[in-house]
Coordinates of C-alpha atoms in Angstrom, one line a residue:
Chain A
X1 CA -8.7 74.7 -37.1
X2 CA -5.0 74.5 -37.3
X3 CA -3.5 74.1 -40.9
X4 CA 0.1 73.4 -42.1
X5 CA 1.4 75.1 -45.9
X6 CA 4.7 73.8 -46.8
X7 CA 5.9 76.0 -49.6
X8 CA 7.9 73.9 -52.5
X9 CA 7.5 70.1 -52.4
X10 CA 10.9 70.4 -54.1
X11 CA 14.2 72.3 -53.0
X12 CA 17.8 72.0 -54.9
X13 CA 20.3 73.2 -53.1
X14 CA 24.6 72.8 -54.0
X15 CA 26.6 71.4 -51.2
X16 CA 27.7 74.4 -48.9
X17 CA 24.8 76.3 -49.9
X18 CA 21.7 77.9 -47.6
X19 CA 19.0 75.1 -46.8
X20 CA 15.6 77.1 -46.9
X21 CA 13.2 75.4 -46.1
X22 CA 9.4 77.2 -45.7
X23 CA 6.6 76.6 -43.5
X24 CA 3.7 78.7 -42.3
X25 CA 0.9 77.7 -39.9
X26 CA -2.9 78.6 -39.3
X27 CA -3.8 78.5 -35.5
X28 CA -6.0 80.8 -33.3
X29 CA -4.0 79.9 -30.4
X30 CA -0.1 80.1 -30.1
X31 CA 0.9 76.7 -31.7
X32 CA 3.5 74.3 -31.2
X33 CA 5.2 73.8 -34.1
X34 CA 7.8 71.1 -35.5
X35 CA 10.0 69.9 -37.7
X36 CA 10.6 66.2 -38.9
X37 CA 12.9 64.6 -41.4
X38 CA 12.3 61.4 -43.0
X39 CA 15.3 59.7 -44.6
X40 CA 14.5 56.8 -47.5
X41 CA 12.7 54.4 -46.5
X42 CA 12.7 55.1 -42.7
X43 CA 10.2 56.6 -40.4
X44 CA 10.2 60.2 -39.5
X45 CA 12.7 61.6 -37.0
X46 CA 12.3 65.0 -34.8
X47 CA 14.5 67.8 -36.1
X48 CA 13.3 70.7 -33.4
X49 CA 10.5 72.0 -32.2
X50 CA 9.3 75.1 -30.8
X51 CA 6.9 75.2 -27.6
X52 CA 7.7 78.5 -25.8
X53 CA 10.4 80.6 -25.1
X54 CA 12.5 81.6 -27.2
X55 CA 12.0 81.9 -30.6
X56 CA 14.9 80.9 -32.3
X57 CA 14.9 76.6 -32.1
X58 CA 18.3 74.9 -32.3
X59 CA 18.0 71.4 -33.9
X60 CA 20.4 68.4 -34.9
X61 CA 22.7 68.0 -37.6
X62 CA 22.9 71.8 -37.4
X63 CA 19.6 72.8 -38.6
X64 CA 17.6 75.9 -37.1
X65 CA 14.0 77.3 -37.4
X66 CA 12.7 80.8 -36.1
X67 CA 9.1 81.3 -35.0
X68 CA 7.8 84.5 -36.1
X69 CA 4.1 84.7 -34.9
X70 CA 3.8 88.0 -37.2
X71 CA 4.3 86.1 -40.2
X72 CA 3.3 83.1 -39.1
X73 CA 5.7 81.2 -40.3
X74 CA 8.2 78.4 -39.2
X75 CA 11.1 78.3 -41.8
X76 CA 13.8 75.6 -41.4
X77 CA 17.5 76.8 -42.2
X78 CA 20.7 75.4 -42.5
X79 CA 23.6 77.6 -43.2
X80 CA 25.6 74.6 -44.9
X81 CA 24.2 71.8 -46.7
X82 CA 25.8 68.3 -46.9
X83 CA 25.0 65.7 -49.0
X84 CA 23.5 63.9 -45.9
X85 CA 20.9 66.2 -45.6
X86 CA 19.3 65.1 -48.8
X87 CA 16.0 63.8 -47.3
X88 CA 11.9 64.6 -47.1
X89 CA 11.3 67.7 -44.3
X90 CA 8.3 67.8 -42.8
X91 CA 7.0 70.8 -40.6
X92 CA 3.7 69.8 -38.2
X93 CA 1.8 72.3 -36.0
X94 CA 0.1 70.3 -32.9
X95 CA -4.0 70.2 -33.2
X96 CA -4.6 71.9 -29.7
X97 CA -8.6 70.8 -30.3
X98 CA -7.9 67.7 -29.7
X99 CA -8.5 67.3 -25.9
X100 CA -4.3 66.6 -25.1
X101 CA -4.5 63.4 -27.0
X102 CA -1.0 65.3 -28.8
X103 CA -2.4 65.2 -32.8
X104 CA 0.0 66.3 -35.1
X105 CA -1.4 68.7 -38.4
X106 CA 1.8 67.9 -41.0
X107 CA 2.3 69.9 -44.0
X108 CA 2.2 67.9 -47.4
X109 CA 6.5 67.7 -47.1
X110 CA 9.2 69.5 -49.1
X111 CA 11.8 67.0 -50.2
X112 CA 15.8 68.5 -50.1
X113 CA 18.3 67.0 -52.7
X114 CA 22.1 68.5 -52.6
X115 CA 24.1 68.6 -55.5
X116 CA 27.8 68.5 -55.6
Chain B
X1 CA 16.9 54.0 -26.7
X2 CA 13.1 54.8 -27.2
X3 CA 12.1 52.2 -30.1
X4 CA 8.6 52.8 -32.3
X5 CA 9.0 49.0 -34.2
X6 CA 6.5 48.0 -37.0
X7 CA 6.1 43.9 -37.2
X8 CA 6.4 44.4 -41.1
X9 CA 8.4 46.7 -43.6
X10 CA 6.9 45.6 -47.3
X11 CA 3.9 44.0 -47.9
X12 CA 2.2 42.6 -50.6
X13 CA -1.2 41.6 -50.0
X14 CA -4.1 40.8 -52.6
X15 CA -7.1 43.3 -52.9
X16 CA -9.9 41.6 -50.4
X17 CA -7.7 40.2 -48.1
X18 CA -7.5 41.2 -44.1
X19 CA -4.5 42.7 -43.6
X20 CA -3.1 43.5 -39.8
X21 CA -0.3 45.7 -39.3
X22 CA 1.2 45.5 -35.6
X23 CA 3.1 48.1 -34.0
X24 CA 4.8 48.0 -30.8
X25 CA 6.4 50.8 -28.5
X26 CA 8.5 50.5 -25.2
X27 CA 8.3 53.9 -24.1
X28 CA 5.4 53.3 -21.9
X29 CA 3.4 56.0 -24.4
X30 CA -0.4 56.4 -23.8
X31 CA -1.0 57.6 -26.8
X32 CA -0.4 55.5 -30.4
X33 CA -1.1 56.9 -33.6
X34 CA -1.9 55.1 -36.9
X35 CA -0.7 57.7 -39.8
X36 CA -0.7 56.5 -44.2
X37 CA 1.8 58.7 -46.0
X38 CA 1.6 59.5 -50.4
X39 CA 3.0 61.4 -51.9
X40 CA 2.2 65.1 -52.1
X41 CA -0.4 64.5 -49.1
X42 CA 2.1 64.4 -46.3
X43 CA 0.6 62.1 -43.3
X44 CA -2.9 61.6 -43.0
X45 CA -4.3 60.1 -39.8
X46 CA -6.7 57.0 -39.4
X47 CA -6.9 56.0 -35.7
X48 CA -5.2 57.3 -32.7
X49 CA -5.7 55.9 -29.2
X50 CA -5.3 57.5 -26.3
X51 CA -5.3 54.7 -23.8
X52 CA -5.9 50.6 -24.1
X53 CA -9.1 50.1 -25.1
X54 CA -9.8 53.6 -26.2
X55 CA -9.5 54.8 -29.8
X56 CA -10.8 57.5 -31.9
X57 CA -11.1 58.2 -35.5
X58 CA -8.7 60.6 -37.5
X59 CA -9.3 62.0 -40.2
X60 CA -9.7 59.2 -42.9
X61 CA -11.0 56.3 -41.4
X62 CA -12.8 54.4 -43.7
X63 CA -11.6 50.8 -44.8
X64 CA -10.0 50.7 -41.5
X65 CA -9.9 49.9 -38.0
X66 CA -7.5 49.6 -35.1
X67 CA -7.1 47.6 -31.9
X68 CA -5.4 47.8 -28.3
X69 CA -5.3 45.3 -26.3
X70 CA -2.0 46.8 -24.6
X71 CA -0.7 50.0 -23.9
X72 CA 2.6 48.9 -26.0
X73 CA 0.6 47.3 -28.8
X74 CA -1.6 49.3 -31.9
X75 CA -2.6 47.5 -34.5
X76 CA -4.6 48.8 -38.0
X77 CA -6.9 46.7 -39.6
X78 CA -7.6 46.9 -43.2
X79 CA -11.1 44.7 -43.2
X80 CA -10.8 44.3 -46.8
X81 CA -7.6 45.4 -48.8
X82 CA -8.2 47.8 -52.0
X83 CA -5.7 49.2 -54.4
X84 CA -6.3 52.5 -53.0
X85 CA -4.7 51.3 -49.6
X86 CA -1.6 50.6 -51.6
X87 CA 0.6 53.0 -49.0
X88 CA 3.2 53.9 -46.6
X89 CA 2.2 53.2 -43.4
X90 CA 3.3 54.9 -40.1
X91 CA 3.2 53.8 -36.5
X92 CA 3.7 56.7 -33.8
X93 CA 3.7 57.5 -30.1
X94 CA 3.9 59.9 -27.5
X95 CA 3.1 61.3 -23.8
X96 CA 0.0 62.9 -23.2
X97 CA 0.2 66.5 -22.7
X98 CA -1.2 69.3 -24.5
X99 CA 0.8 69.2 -27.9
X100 CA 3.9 69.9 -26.2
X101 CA 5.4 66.4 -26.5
X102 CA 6.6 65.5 -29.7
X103 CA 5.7 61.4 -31.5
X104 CA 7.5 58.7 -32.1
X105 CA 8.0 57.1 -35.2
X106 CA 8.3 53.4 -36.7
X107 CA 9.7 53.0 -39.4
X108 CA 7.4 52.3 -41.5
X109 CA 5.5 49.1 -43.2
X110 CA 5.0 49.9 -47.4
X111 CA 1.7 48.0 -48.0
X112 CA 1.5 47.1 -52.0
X113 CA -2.1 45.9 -52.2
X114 CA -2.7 43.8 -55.8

């Protein structure tokens, strides 16, 4: 069964600094993998995700994740933070047992705050 | 536009009460998903449906269930409101396909049950 581990439920980070956020993934097949943010008090919105091809996913508001099926991993970057970014990330891995009804497996969510 | 919209976002309801939360979608999705966030324990599902009339359990469904009537239209059920349903609820949707199409989220309907 797929399995999501976020690592950090918190990350601090100064404005203009690296955003690193962590994710690694349990499948037995090659996964499809995403990340979500969630703002306050709104729903969740799709950063990027990764399906196949290449490796390296472009997302908005300049964030990026790599796919790295040795490590198993799925870390979120951002070379600049912005105070806008300040928000709950979540990474999901899609529960390919589940007959193409599209279930998502979400990791418990690392939230981001930026300092000035 | 695609729009994920929840009929409620607080909600104060008294433990044994039967609470509905609606969600609606205009993206012509088959599938609808019925998710409770806390913290710490990211999104849990409770119900998904995969087409009207059709639903199947996720992985906490107790205290709950869900109805569709119409492919644009999910709604959870809590039967009989407890403290320990006191959450943030989420409404999603998305195409069928096999875990290549990403949901659709509402925004979200914070039930405080008293």
């Amino acid at each position: 069964a797929q399995s999501v581990t976020q690592l950090g439920s918190h990350v601090s980070v100064s404005e203009g600094a690296l955003v690193l956020l962590r994710c690694n993934y349990s499948s037995s097949v090659p996964p499809y993998l995403f990340w979500y943010v969630q703002y306050p008090n709104q729903g969740l919105q799709l950063l990027l995700k990764y399906t196949t091809g290449a490796t390296l996913v472009k997302g908005i508001n300049g964030f990026e994740a790599e796919f790295k099926k040795s490590e198993t991993s799925f870390h979120l970057t951002k070379p600049s933070a912005h105070m806008s970014d300040a928000a709950e990330y979540f990474c999901a891995v899609s529960d390919l047992g589940s007959g193409g009804y599209n279930k998502l497996i979400f990791g418990a969510g690392t939230r981001l705050a930026v300092h000035p | 536009d695609v729009k994920v919209t929840q009929s409620s976002r607080y909600l104060v309801k008294r433990t044994g009460e039967k609470v509905f939360l609606e969600c609606v979608q205009d993206m012509d999705h088959e599938n609808m998903f019925w998710y409770r966030q806390d913290p710490g324990l990211g999104l849990r599902l409770i119900y998904f449906s995969y087409d009207v009339k059709m639903k199947e359990k996720g992985d906490i469904p107790e205290g709950y269930s869900v109805s569709r009537e119409k492919k644009e239209r999910f709604s959870l059920i809590l039967e009989s409101a407890s403290t320990n349903q006191t959450s943030m609820y989420l409404c999603a949707s998305s195409r069928p396909n096999y875990g290549t199409h990403e949901q659709y989220f509402g925004p979200g309907t914070r039930l405080t049950v008293t």
